[in-house]
PDB file of C-alpha atoms in Angstrom:
ATOM      1  CA  MET A  18       4.650 -46.917 -24.452  1.00 46.00           C
ATOM      2  CA  ARG A  19       2.320 -44.950 -22.122  1.00 52.00           C
ATOM      3  CA  HIS A  20      -0.102 -47.726 -22.785  1.00 54.00           C
ATOM      4  CA  LEU A  21       1.346 -50.126 -21.970  1.00 52.00           C
ATOM      5  CA  VAL A  22       3.120 -48.631 -18.419  1.00 51.00           C
ATOM      6  CA  ARG A  23      -0.734 -48.469 -17.535  1.00 55.00           C
ATOM      7  CA  GLN A  24      -1.924 -51.727 -18.282  1.00 57.00           C
ATOM      8  CA  CYS A  25       0.633 -53.264 -15.619  1.00 59.00           C
ATOM      9  CA  LEU A  26      -0.399 -50.280 -12.955  1.00 59.00           C
ATOM     10  CA  ARG A  27      -4.020 -52.270 -13.226  1.00 62.00           C
ATOM     11  CA  TRP A  28      -2.205 -55.231 -11.192  1.00 59.00           C
ATOM     12  CA  PHE A  29      -1.053 -52.491  -7.990  1.00 60.00           C
ATOM     13  CA  PRO A  30      -3.788 -50.996  -5.437  1.00 59.00           C
ATOM     14  CA  GLN A  31      -5.375 -47.317  -6.534  1.00 63.00           C
ATOM     15  CA  GLU A  32      -2.802 -45.395  -3.272  1.00 65.00           C
ATOM     16  CA  MET A  33       0.332 -47.385  -5.462  1.00 65.00           C
ATOM     17  CA  GLN A  34      -0.423 -47.051  -8.228  1.00 64.00           C
ATOM     18  CA  GLU A  35      -0.867 -42.990  -7.734  1.00 63.00           C
ATOM     19  CA  ARG A  36       2.323 -43.186  -5.598  1.00 64.00           C
ATOM     20  CA  LEU A  37       3.910 -44.110  -8.466  1.00 66.00           C
ATOM     21  CA  ILE A  38       3.058 -41.903 -11.593  1.00 62.00           C
ATOM     22  CA  ARG A  39       3.804 -39.231  -9.215  1.00 63.00           C
ATOM     23  CA  SER A  40       7.239 -40.341  -8.330  1.00 66.00           C
ATOM     24  CA  SER A  41       8.278 -40.761 -12.165  1.00 66.00           C
ATOM     25  CA  ALA A  42       7.199 -37.396 -13.347  1.00 66.00           C
ATOM     26  CA  ARG A  43       9.283 -35.204 -14.187  1.00 67.00           C
ATOM     27  CA  ILE A  44       9.308 -31.446 -13.848  1.00 71.00           C
ATOM     28  CA  ASP A  45      13.278 -30.546 -15.282  1.00 70.00           C
ATOM     29  CA  SER A  46      13.504 -27.330 -14.155  1.00 74.00           C
ATOM     30  CA  ALA A  47      16.114 -26.213 -16.042  1.00 75.00           C
ATOM     31  CA  SER A  48      14.444 -26.855 -18.876  1.00 75.00           C
ATOM     32  CA  LEU A  49      11.912 -25.303 -18.454  1.00 80.00           C
ATOM     33  CA  ALA A  50      13.343 -22.170 -16.555  1.00 82.00           C
ATOM     34  CA  CYS A  51      13.260 -20.938 -20.462  1.00 88.00           C
ATOM     35  CA  VAL A  52       9.995 -22.042 -20.716  1.00 92.00           C
ATOM     36  CA  SER A  53       6.994 -18.877 -21.531  1.00 94.00           C
ATOM     37  CA  VAL A  54       3.657 -19.750 -20.902  1.00 95.00           C
ATOM     38  CA  LYS A  55       0.580 -17.048 -22.234  1.00 93.00           C
ATOM     39  CA  VAL A  56      -2.583 -16.083 -23.733  1.00 91.00           C
ATOM     40  CA  ALA A  57      -2.166 -17.189 -27.349  1.00 89.00           C
ATOM     41  CA  GLU A  58      -3.612 -12.944 -29.048  1.00 83.00           C
ATOM     42  CA  SER A  59      -2.609 -12.649 -32.388  1.00 85.00           C
ATOM     43  CA  PRO A  60      -3.305 -14.061 -35.503  1.00 86.00           C
ATOM     44  CA  ALA A  61       0.600 -16.045 -35.821  1.00 90.00           C
ATOM     45  CA  GLU A  62       0.023 -17.819 -32.195  1.00 91.00           C
ATOM     46  CA  LEU A  63      -3.555 -18.918 -32.529  1.00 90.00           C
ATOM     47  CA  GLU A  64      -2.177 -20.547 -36.154  1.00 92.00           C
ATOM     48  CA  ALA A  65       0.345 -21.717 -34.172  1.00 94.00           C
ATOM     49  CA  ALA A  66      -0.930 -23.432 -31.616  1.00 94.00           C
ATOM     50  CA  ALA A  67      -3.573 -24.845 -34.071  1.00 93.00           C
ATOM     51  CA  ARG A  68      -0.139 -26.065 -36.208  1.00 94.00           C
ATOM     52  CA  VAL A  69       0.850 -27.882 -33.203  1.00 95.00           C
ATOM     53  CA  LEU A  70      -2.807 -29.616 -32.844  1.00 92.00           C
ATOM     54  CA  HIS A  71      -2.385 -30.873 -35.890  1.00 92.00           C
ATOM     55  CA  GLU A  72       1.196 -32.480 -35.668  1.00 92.00           C
ATOM     56  CA  GLY A  73      -0.148 -34.086 -32.992  1.00 90.00           C
ATOM     57  CA  TYR A  74      -3.856 -34.938 -33.274  1.00 87.00           C
ATOM     58  CA  VAL A  75      -2.380 -36.994 -37.311  1.00 89.00           C
ATOM     59  CA  HIS A  76       0.249 -38.346 -34.935  1.00 87.00           C
ATOM     60  CA  ARG A  77      -2.111 -40.106 -31.736  1.00 81.00           C
ATOM     61  CA  GLY A  78      -4.633 -41.257 -35.653  1.00 80.00           C
ATOM     62  CA  LEU A  79      -7.372 -39.422 -34.860  1.00 77.00           C
ATOM     63  CA  ILE A  80      -6.912 -37.204 -38.100  1.00 82.00           C
ATOM     64  CA  THR A  81      -5.942 -37.502 -41.178  1.00 85.00           C
ATOM     65  CA  PRO A  82      -2.883 -34.932 -43.127  1.00 89.00           C
ATOM     66  CA  ARG A  83      -4.648 -31.535 -44.508  1.00 89.00           C
ATOM     67  CA  PRO A  84      -2.128 -29.405 -46.669  1.00 90.00           C
ATOM     68  CA  GLU A  85      -3.082 -26.378 -44.901  1.00 89.00           C
ATOM     69  CA  GLY A  86      -1.723 -28.090 -41.269  1.00 91.00           C
ATOM     70  CA  VAL A  87      -3.835 -26.643 -38.882  1.00 90.00           C
ATOM     71  CA  GLN A  88      -5.968 -28.277 -36.566  1.00 90.00           C
ATOM     72  CA  VAL A  89      -9.782 -25.544 -36.480  1.00 87.00           C
ATOM     73  CA  THR A  90     -12.303 -26.844 -34.267  1.00 83.00           C
ATOM     74  CA  PRO A  91     -15.938 -24.204 -33.811  1.00 81.00           C
ATOM     75  CA  HIS A  92     -15.557 -24.061 -30.240  1.00 82.00           C
ATOM     76  CA  LEU A  93     -11.740 -23.068 -31.478  1.00 82.00           C
ATOM     77  CA  LEU A  94     -12.777 -19.732 -33.378  1.00 80.00           C
ATOM     78  CA  LEU A  95     -15.352 -18.452 -29.680  1.00 80.00           C
ATOM     79  CA  PRO A  96     -14.427 -15.832 -27.875  1.00 79.00           C
ATOM     80  CA  SER A  97     -15.409 -17.335 -24.643  1.00 83.00           C
ATOM     81  CA  THR A  98     -12.088 -19.382 -25.938  1.00 89.00           C
ATOM     82  CA  VAL A  99      -9.317 -19.211 -23.801  1.00 91.00           C
ATOM     83  CA  VAL A 100      -4.998 -20.591 -25.687  1.00 92.00           C
ATOM     84  CA  LEU A 101      -2.786 -20.826 -24.188  1.00 95.00           C
ATOM     85  CA  VAL A 102       0.367 -20.964 -25.199  1.00 96.00           C
ATOM     86  CA  ALA A 103       3.721 -22.527 -24.645  1.00 96.00           C
ATOM     87  CA  LYS A 104       6.852 -21.040 -26.331  1.00 96.00           C
ATOM     88  CA  VAL A 105      10.862 -21.453 -25.784  1.00 93.00           C
ATOM     89  CA  ALA A 106      11.246 -17.723 -27.807  1.00 89.00           C
ATOM     90  CA  ASP A 107       9.040 -17.105 -30.380  1.00 89.00           C
ATOM     91  CA  GLU A 108       8.300 -21.288 -30.609  1.00 94.00           C
ATOM     92  CA  VAL A 109       5.092 -22.643 -29.765  1.00 96.00           C
ATOM     93  CA  VAL A 110       5.714 -26.131 -27.928  1.00 95.00           C
ATOM     94  CA  GLY A 111       2.779 -26.488 -26.473  1.00 96.00           C
ATOM     95  CA  THR A 112      -0.701 -26.387 -25.984  1.00 96.00           C
ATOM     96  CA  VAL A 113      -4.047 -25.809 -23.546  1.00 95.00           C
ATOM     97  CA  SER A 114      -8.305 -24.802 -24.334  1.00 94.00           C
ATOM     98  CA  LEU A 115      -9.851 -23.519 -22.122  1.00 95.00           C
ATOM     99  CA  HIS A 116     -13.164 -23.411 -23.822  1.00 93.00           C
ATOM    100  CA  VAL A 117     -15.261 -21.079 -20.938  1.00 93.00           C
ATOM    101  CA  ASP A 118     -19.945 -22.254 -21.721  1.00 93.00           C
ATOM    102  CA  SER A 119     -21.187 -19.808 -24.163  1.00 87.00           C
ATOM    103  CA  SER A 120     -24.584 -20.581 -25.694  1.00 84.00           C
ATOM    104  CA  LEU A 121     -23.112 -22.989 -27.679  1.00 85.00           C
ATOM    105  CA  GLY A 122     -22.023 -25.876 -25.326  1.00 90.00           C
ATOM    106  CA  LEU A 123     -19.306 -27.218 -24.409  1.00 92.00           C
ATOM    107  CA  PRO A 124     -17.089 -29.681 -26.894  1.00 89.00           C
ATOM    108  CA  LEU A 125     -18.536 -32.494 -24.766  1.00 89.00           C
ATOM    109  CA  ASP A 126     -21.444 -32.004 -24.465  1.00 91.00           C
ATOM    110  CA  LYS A 127     -22.108 -33.973 -27.596  1.00 88.00           C
ATOM    111  CA  THR A 128     -20.736 -36.987 -25.400  1.00 89.00           C
ATOM    112  CA  PHE A 129     -22.193 -35.552 -22.328  1.00 93.00           C
ATOM    113  CA  ALA A 130     -24.786 -33.498 -23.157  1.00 93.00           C
ATOM    114  CA  ASP A 131     -27.772 -35.286 -19.950  1.00 93.00           C
ATOM    115  CA  VAL A 132     -24.028 -34.848 -17.520  1.00 94.00           C
ATOM    116  CA  MET A 133     -23.660 -31.021 -18.231  1.00 95.00           C
ATOM    117  CA  GLY A 134     -27.198 -30.612 -17.911  1.00 95.00           C
ATOM    118  CA  GLU A 135     -27.363 -31.355 -14.598  1.00 95.00           C
ATOM    119  CA  LEU A 136     -24.418 -29.397 -13.616  1.00 95.00           C
ATOM    120  CA  ARG A 137     -25.878 -26.535 -15.409  1.00 96.00           C
ATOM    121  CA  ALA A 138     -28.675 -26.739 -13.347  1.00 96.00           C
ATOM    122  CA  GLN A 139     -27.663 -26.300 -10.102  1.00 95.00           C
ATOM    123  CA  GLY A 140     -26.054 -22.934 -11.323  1.00 95.00           C
ATOM    124  CA  ARG A 141     -22.135 -24.262 -12.003  1.00 95.00           C
ATOM    125  CA  ARG A 142     -20.638 -21.766 -14.033  1.00 96.00           C
ATOM    126  CA  LEU A 143     -18.504 -25.035 -16.663  1.00 97.00           C
ATOM    127  CA  ALA A 144     -15.744 -24.273 -18.962  1.00 96.00           C
ATOM    128  CA  GLU A 145     -13.736 -27.519 -20.623  1.00 96.00           C
ATOM    129  CA  VAL A 146     -10.387 -28.299 -20.827  1.00 95.00           C
ATOM    130  CA  GLY A 147      -9.503 -29.607 -24.432  1.00 90.00           C
ATOM    131  CA  ALA A 148      -6.604 -29.197 -26.968  1.00 89.00           C
ATOM    132  CA  LEU A 149      -3.864 -30.117 -25.036  1.00 91.00           C
ATOM    133  CA  CYS A 150      -0.486 -30.842 -26.999  1.00 92.00           C
ATOM    134  CA  ILE A 151       2.920 -30.981 -27.070  1.00 93.00           C
ATOM    135  CA  THR A 152       5.510 -30.564 -29.708  1.00 93.00           C
ATOM    136  CA  ARG A 153       7.183 -34.195 -30.043  1.00 88.00           C
ATOM    137  CA  ARG A 154      10.848 -32.972 -29.124  1.00 85.00           C
ATOM    138  CA  HIS A 155       9.770 -30.780 -25.912  1.00 85.00           C
ATOM    139  CA  ARG A 156       7.750 -33.807 -24.206  1.00 83.00           C
ATOM    140  CA  ASN A 157       9.029 -35.530 -21.077  1.00 79.00           C
ATOM    141  CA  VAL A 158      10.439 -32.173 -19.563  1.00 79.00           C
ATOM    142  CA  GLY A 159       6.920 -31.421 -17.372  1.00 85.00           C
ATOM    143  CA  VAL A 160       5.723 -28.505 -20.362  1.00 91.00           C
ATOM    144  CA  VAL A 161       2.396 -30.475 -19.365  1.00 89.00           C
ATOM    145  CA  TYR A 162       1.544 -28.914 -16.430  1.00 89.00           C
ATOM    146  CA  LEU A 163       3.123 -25.431 -17.299  1.00 92.00           C
ATOM    147  CA  LEU A 164       0.046 -25.676 -18.867  1.00 94.00           C
ATOM    148  CA  ASN A 165      -2.365 -27.912 -16.655  1.00 92.00           C
ATOM    149  CA  LYS A 166      -1.485 -25.272 -13.845  1.00 93.00           C
ATOM    150  CA  MET A 167      -1.467 -21.946 -16.117  1.00 93.00           C
ATOM    151  CA  VAL A 168      -5.675 -23.318 -17.444  1.00 94.00           C
ATOM    152  CA  TYR A 169      -6.189 -23.922 -13.738  1.00 93.00           C
ATOM    153  CA  ARG A 170      -5.514 -20.572 -13.023  1.00 91.00           C
ATOM    154  CA  THR A 171      -6.990 -19.755 -15.789  1.00 92.00           C
ATOM    155  CA  ALA A 172     -10.259 -20.795 -15.196  1.00 93.00           C
ATOM    156  CA  ALA A 173      -9.376 -19.001 -11.174  1.00 92.00           C
ATOM    157  CA  LEU A 174      -9.563 -15.727 -12.794  1.00 90.00           C
ATOM    158  CA  LEU A 175     -12.432 -16.301 -14.589  1.00 90.00           C
ATOM    159  CA  GLY A 176     -14.477 -17.252 -11.461  1.00 92.00           C
ATOM    160  CA  VAL A 177     -14.954 -20.560 -13.326  1.00 95.00           C
ATOM    161  CA  ASP A 178     -16.953 -23.182 -10.733  1.00 97.00           C
ATOM    162  CA  ASP A 179     -15.981 -26.819 -12.580  1.00 97.00           C
ATOM    163  CA  MET A 180     -13.194 -27.339 -14.731  1.00 96.00           C
ATOM    164  CA  VAL A 181     -14.579 -30.348 -17.463  1.00 96.00           C
ATOM    165  CA  MET A 182     -12.971 -32.531 -19.285  1.00 93.00           C
ATOM    166  CA  THR A 183     -12.832 -35.707 -21.476  1.00 89.00           C
ATOM    167  CA  VAL A 184     -10.597 -38.654 -20.914  1.00 86.00           C
ATOM    168  CA  HIS A 185     -10.151 -42.079 -22.147  1.00 83.00           C
ATOM    169  CA  PRO A 186     -10.399 -44.760 -18.983  1.00 84.00           C
ATOM    170  CA  ASP A 187      -7.165 -45.628 -18.613  1.00 81.00           C
ATOM    171  CA  ALA A 188      -5.950 -41.497 -18.230  1.00 81.00           C
ATOM    172  CA  GLU A 189      -8.172 -41.227 -15.046  1.00 83.00           C
ATOM    173  CA  VAL A 190      -5.702 -42.600 -12.555  1.00 79.00           C
ATOM    174  CA  MET A 191      -2.434 -39.930 -14.164  1.00 82.00           C
ATOM    175  CA  TYR A 192      -5.430 -36.972 -13.564  1.00 84.00           C
ATOM    176  CA  ARG A 193      -6.145 -38.496  -9.997  1.00 82.00           C
ATOM    177  CA  SER A 194      -2.753 -38.526  -8.951  1.00 85.00           C
ATOM    178  CA  PHE A 195      -1.761 -34.991  -9.143  1.00 87.00           C
ATOM    179  CA  LEU A 196      -5.203 -33.016  -8.647  1.00 89.00           C
ATOM    180  CA  PRO A 197      -8.433 -34.024  -6.932  1.00 91.00           C
ATOM    181  CA  ILE A 198     -10.601 -34.588  -9.555  1.00 92.00           C
ATOM    182  CA  GLU A 199     -13.200 -37.539 -10.315  1.00 93.00           C
ATOM    183  CA  ARG A 200     -14.946 -39.213 -12.344  1.00 92.00           C
ATOM    184  CA  VAL A 201     -19.250 -37.634 -13.720  1.00 92.00           C
ATOM    185  CA  GLY A 202     -21.098 -39.959 -15.563  1.00 85.00           C
ATOM    186  CA  GLU A 203     -19.996 -43.401 -16.890  1.00 86.00           C
ATOM    187  CA  ARG A 204     -17.836 -44.415 -19.451  1.00 83.00           C
ATOM    188  CA  ARG A 205     -19.146 -43.871 -23.364  1.00 82.00           C
ATOM    189  CA  LYS A 206     -18.486 -44.573 -26.646  1.00 76.00           C
ATOM    190  CA  TYR A 207     -16.569 -40.817 -27.796  1.00 69.00           C
ATOM    191  CA  GLN A 208     -18.893 -39.734 -30.561  1.00 64.00           C
ATOM    192  CA  GLY A 209     -16.629 -38.611 -33.933  1.00 58.00           C
ATOM    193  CA  LEU A 210     -13.860 -41.131 -33.299  1.00 55.00           C
ATOM    194  CA  SER A 211     -13.216 -45.176 -33.948  1.00 52.00           C
ATOM    195  CA  GLU A 212     -15.602 -47.258 -32.650  1.00 55.00           C
ATOM    196  CA  LYS A 213     -12.724 -48.349 -29.654  1.00 58.00           C
ATOM    197  CA  ALA A 214     -12.884 -44.430 -28.856  1.00 69.00           C
ATOM    198  CA  LEU A 215     -13.390 -44.828 -25.507  1.00 80.00           C
ATOM    199  CA  ALA A 216     -14.539 -41.769 -23.054  1.00 85.00           C
ATOM    200  CA  ILE A 217     -16.087 -40.832 -19.177  1.00 91.00           C
ATOM    201  CA  CYS A 218     -15.436 -37.353 -17.853  1.00 94.00           C
ATOM    202  CA  MET A 219     -13.546 -35.751 -15.401  1.00 94.00           C
ATOM    203  CA  ARG A 220     -15.152 -32.883 -12.529  1.00 96.00           C
ATOM    204  CA  LEU A 221     -11.965 -31.176 -10.652  1.00 96.00           C
ATOM    205  CA  ARG A 222     -13.777 -28.015  -8.726  1.00 96.00           C
ATOM    206  CA  VAL A 223     -11.960 -24.779  -8.602  1.00 96.00           C
ATOM    207  CA  LYS A 224     -12.417 -23.043  -5.943  1.00 95.00           C
ATOM    208  CA  ASP A 225     -12.152 -26.411  -3.349  1.00 96.00           C
ATOM    209  CA  ALA A 226      -9.496 -27.898  -5.179  1.00 95.00           C
ATOM    210  CA  PRO A 227      -6.660 -26.218  -2.785  1.00 95.00           C
ATOM    211  CA  ARG A 228      -8.001 -26.828   0.319  1.00 95.00           C
ATOM    212  CA  GLU A 229      -8.424 -30.710  -0.721  1.00 95.00           C
ATOM    213  CA  LEU A 230      -4.790 -30.664  -2.513  1.00 94.00           C
ATOM    214  CA  LEU A 231      -3.643 -29.145   0.763  1.00 95.00           C
ATOM    215  CA  GLN A 232      -4.838 -31.603   2.674  1.00 94.00           C
ATOM    216  CA  ARG A 233      -3.885 -34.558   1.222  1.00 90.00           C
ATOM    217  CA  PHE A 234      -0.495 -33.856   0.237  1.00 90.00           C
ATOM    218  CA  GLY A 235       0.440 -31.326   2.675  1.00 92.00           C
ATOM    219  CA  SER A 236       2.659 -28.261   2.562  1.00 89.00           C
ATOM    220  CA  ARG A 237       5.909 -29.173   2.098  1.00 88.00           C
ATOM    221  CA  PRO A 238       8.068 -27.240  -0.976  1.00 87.00           C
ATOM    222  CA  SER A 239       8.303 -29.171  -3.456  1.00 84.00           C
ATOM    223  CA  ASN A 240       7.858 -29.843  -7.334  1.00 79.00           C
ATOM    224  CA  ALA A 241       7.023 -33.441  -6.233  1.00 81.00           C
ATOM    225  CA  ASN A 242       3.947 -31.912  -4.008  1.00 88.00           C
ATOM    226  CA  PRO A 243       1.238 -31.020  -5.859  1.00 90.00           C
ATOM    227  CA  TYR A 244      -0.318 -29.083  -3.654  1.00 92.00           C
ATOM    228  CA  TYR A 245       2.508 -26.752  -4.405  1.00 92.00           C
ATOM    229  CA  PHE A 246       3.423 -26.923  -7.669  1.00 89.00           C
ATOM    230  CA  TYR A 247      -0.366 -25.842  -8.530  1.00 91.00           C
ATOM    231  CA  CYS A 248      -0.581 -23.481  -5.545  1.00 91.00           C
ATOM    232  CA  VAL A 249       2.581 -22.078  -4.116  1.00 91.00           C
ATOM    233  CA  ARG A 250       5.104 -22.495  -6.803  1.00 88.00           C
ATOM    234  CA  GLU A 251       5.690 -19.032  -8.779  1.00 88.00           C
ATOM    235  CA  GLU A 252       6.511 -20.018 -12.280  1.00 88.00           C
ATOM    236  CA  PRO A 253       8.703 -17.030 -13.817  1.00 87.00           C
ATOM    237  CA  GLY A 254       7.724 -17.335 -17.551  1.00 89.00           C
ATOM    238  CA  PHE A 255       3.923 -17.414 -16.990  1.00 90.00           C
ATOM    239  CA  GLN A 256       2.502 -14.041 -18.698  1.00 87.00           C
ATOM    240  CA  PHE A 257      -0.655 -14.061 -16.920  1.00 76.00           C
ATOM    241  CA  PRO A 258      -3.472 -11.265 -17.924  1.00 71.00           C
ATOM    242  CA  ALA A 259      -3.910  -9.051 -14.767  1.00 63.00           C
ATOM    243  CA  GLU A 260      -7.893  -8.918 -15.047  1.00 67.00           C
ATOM    244  CA  PRO A 261     -10.306 -11.054 -15.190  1.00 64.00           C
ATOM    245  CA  ASP A 262     -11.853  -9.133 -17.720  1.00 67.00           C
ATOM    246  CA  PHE A 263      -8.939  -9.574 -20.725  1.00 68.00           C
ATOM    247  CA  LEU A 264     -11.238 -11.847 -23.427  1.00 67.00           C
ATOM    248  CA  GLU A 265     -13.293  -8.303 -23.250  1.00 65.00           C
ATOM    249  CA  ARG A 266     -10.292  -6.557 -24.398  1.00 63.00           C
ATOM    250  CA  PHE A 267      -9.241  -9.385 -25.992  1.00 64.00           C
ATOM    251  CA  GLN A 268     -11.440  -9.301 -28.752  1.00 68.00           C
ATOM    252  CA  GLY A 269      -9.893  -7.039 -31.660  1.00 70.00           C
ATOM    253  CA  PRO A 270      -7.063  -9.309 -31.748  1.00 71.00           C
ATOM    254  CA  ARG A 271      -9.259 -12.558 -31.360  1.00 72.00           C
ATOM    255  CA  ALA A 272     -11.325 -10.877 -34.214  1.00 76.00           C
ATOM    256  CA  ARG A 273      -8.064 -10.977 -35.884  1.00 80.00           C
ATOM    257  CA  ALA A 274      -6.351 -14.162 -35.707  1.00 78.00           C
ATOM    258  CA  VAL A 275     -10.119 -15.566 -36.180  1.00 77.00           C
ATOM    259  CA  ALA A 276     -10.501 -14.830 -39.911  1.00 81.00           C
ATOM    260  CA  HIS A 277      -7.095 -15.498 -40.581  1.00 83.00           C
ATOM    261  CA  LEU A 278      -7.929 -18.778 -39.359  1.00 82.00           C
ATOM    262  CA  ALA A 279     -10.817 -19.088 -41.087  1.00 80.00           C
ATOM    263  CA  ARG A 280      -8.914 -18.104 -44.627  1.00 83.00           C
ATOM    264  CA  LEU A 281      -7.023 -20.874 -44.158  1.00 85.00           C
ATOM    265  CA  ARG A 282      -9.403 -23.629 -43.446  1.00 86.00           C
ATOM    266  CA  PRO A 283     -13.396 -21.481 -45.355  1.00 84.00           C
ATOM    267  CA  ASP A 284     -14.056 -26.122 -45.190  1.00 84.00           C
ATOM    268  CA  VAL A 285     -14.438 -25.086 -41.186  1.00 82.00           C
ATOM    269  CA  ILE A 286     -16.445 -22.193 -41.754  1.00 79.00           C
ATOM    270  CA  ALA A 287     -18.471 -23.593 -44.384  1.00 80.00           C
ATOM    271  CA  ALA A 288     -19.434 -26.333 -42.290  1.00 80.00           C
ATOM    272  CA  LEU A 289     -20.764 -24.569 -39.477  1.00 79.00           C
ATOM    273  CA  SER A 290     -24.504 -24.693 -38.435  1.00 80.00           C
ATOM    274  CA  PRO A 291     -26.789 -22.487 -38.350  1.00 83.00           C
ATOM    275  CA  GLU A 292     -26.667 -21.703 -35.295  1.00 80.00           C
ATOM    276  CA  GLU A 293     -23.003 -21.390 -34.678  1.00 79.00           C
ATOM    277  CA  ARG A 294     -22.325 -19.004 -37.553  1.00 79.00           C
ATOM    278  CA  ALA A 295     -25.054 -16.693 -35.946  1.00 80.00           C
ATOM    279  CA  HIS A 296     -23.191 -16.895 -32.906  1.00 77.00           C
ATOM    280  CA  LEU A 297     -19.894 -16.345 -34.410  1.00 77.00           C
ATOM    281  CA  GLY A 298     -21.160 -13.327 -35.712  1.00 75.00           C
ATOM    282  CA  SER A 299     -23.134 -12.076 -33.235  1.00 75.00           C
ATOM    283  CA  VAL A 300     -19.450 -11.513 -30.744  1.00 70.00           C
ATOM    284  CA  LEU A 301     -17.308 -11.932 -33.950  1.00 69.00           C
ATOM    285  CA  PRO A 302     -18.553  -9.621 -36.525  1.00 67.00           C
ATOM    286  CA  PHE A 303     -17.326  -8.755 -39.286  1.00 61.00           C
ATOM    287  CA  ALA A 304     -14.356 -11.773 -38.317  1.00 64.00           C
ATOM    288  CA  LEU A 305     -16.629 -14.548 -40.750  1.00 65.00           C
ATOM    289  CA  PRO A 306     -16.503 -14.503 -44.717  1.00 63.00           C
ATOM    290  CA  HIS A 307     -19.134 -14.527 -46.999  1.00 57.00           C
ATOM    291  CA  PRO A 308     -20.510 -18.758 -46.632  1.00 53.00           C
ATOM    292  CA  MET A 309     -19.615 -20.993 -49.125  1.00 46.00           C
ATOM    293  CA  PRO A 310     -19.878 -25.125 -50.133  1.00 48.00           C
ATOM    294  CA  PRO A 311     -17.582 -26.589 -49.101  1.00 47.00           C
ATOM    295  CA  SER A 312     -15.313 -28.459 -50.819  1.00 46.00           C
ATOM    296  CA  ARG A 313     -15.188 -31.673 -48.996  1.00 48.00           C
ATOM    297  CA  PRO A 314     -16.425 -33.113 -45.521  1.00 45.00           C
ATOM    298  CA  SER A 315     -14.895 -31.461 -42.729  1.00 43.00           C
ATOM    299  CA  ARG A 316     -14.479 -34.027 -39.760  1.00 44.00           C
ATOM    300  CA  SER A 317     -15.531 -32.378 -36.434  1.00 44.00           C
ATOM    301  CA  VAL A 318     -12.862 -34.079 -33.958  1.00 47.00           C
ATOM    302  CA  PRO A 319     -13.675 -33.607 -30.007  1.00 47.00           C
ATOM    303  CA  ALA A 320     -11.369 -31.646 -28.179  1.00 50.00           C
ATOM    304  CA  LEU A 321      -9.429 -34.928 -26.123  1.00 50.00           C
ATOM    305  CA  ALA A 322      -8.234 -33.116 -23.103  1.00 55.00           C
ATOM    306  CA  TYR A 323      -4.888 -35.557 -22.889  1.00 46.00           C
ATOM    307  CA  SER A 324      -1.542 -35.276 -24.502  1.00 44.00           C
TER     308      SER A 324
END
C-alpha cells in the first residue's frame, strides 16, 4: 500500500507531495502517552531490539528467518552505537540505532564510501541512523516519529555534525516532508541485498536543523508543524541521557549485553574480520568469546533507515 501511495504522489509537484504527506501523518497523542523511549542498556533490552529488527526484516523479505529470532550485525555490537528502544510498559515495540563513526567506519561505507570520505575530509563528525523498526501492531500511531525525534536529539547531545542515512529513492520525499534533509551522492545499488535494492544517501546537518525548520515551518504550536514537534514539544516518555559522556558510562552494561548477543548469534561473531574482532576486543574487553568456525555463512544486512 505504501508503495502504491508513493507512486501516486509522483504525479503532484514536490511541494504538494510534501504537504499531502504531512497532512496524512498520524501522531496519536493518547496512544503515545504510554510510550517511553530510552537508550537500551540491559542485555534484555538489546535482545528485544534485535528481535523487533529480525521480525521487521523478515516481514520485508530482507532476510530469511533464523531460529534464534534476532538480527545482529557487527556495528550493533559497538559501544559507539546507541540503540534506542520504544517501550509500552516492559515491552519493546520499536527500535532505531545511531552508529557514531569509529575506526570501523559506518555500515553505509559499503555503498557510499566515497561520499563518507568527502564528509570526513571536511572534518565532519558523522553518525548513521539505521535499523528503524516498529512492531506491526504499534505502527500508525506515531511511534516512528518519537524514535526519529529521540535519535535526532541524541545526535545533538553527542556533538554529531551530520546524521546520514540510506533510504530507498521512493522514500526520499517522505523524509524531505518533515526534515531539512539533503541527498548526497547518486542513486546506487545497495550492497548485500537483491539486484532490485536501490538506495540514496541523505544527510541532516544536526546543528543547523532547528534554524532551518523554523524558517520553513514557523513556530505554530501544532504536532503537524515539524519545528514544533522536533524542537519545542517535550515528551514525558523520553528518558534522555543526562550527560554527553553517557556512552562511556554505559561501558559495563554494554559489555554484558554484547556478551549476551554473542552467545545468541555465535555465527556473527565467528564471521568478524580480524580488524572487527580486534576493534571490538579493544573497546569491549572480555565481551567476545574465543573465535569459532561459523556453522553456516552469515548474511550481513545493511542498516536500512526506513521502517
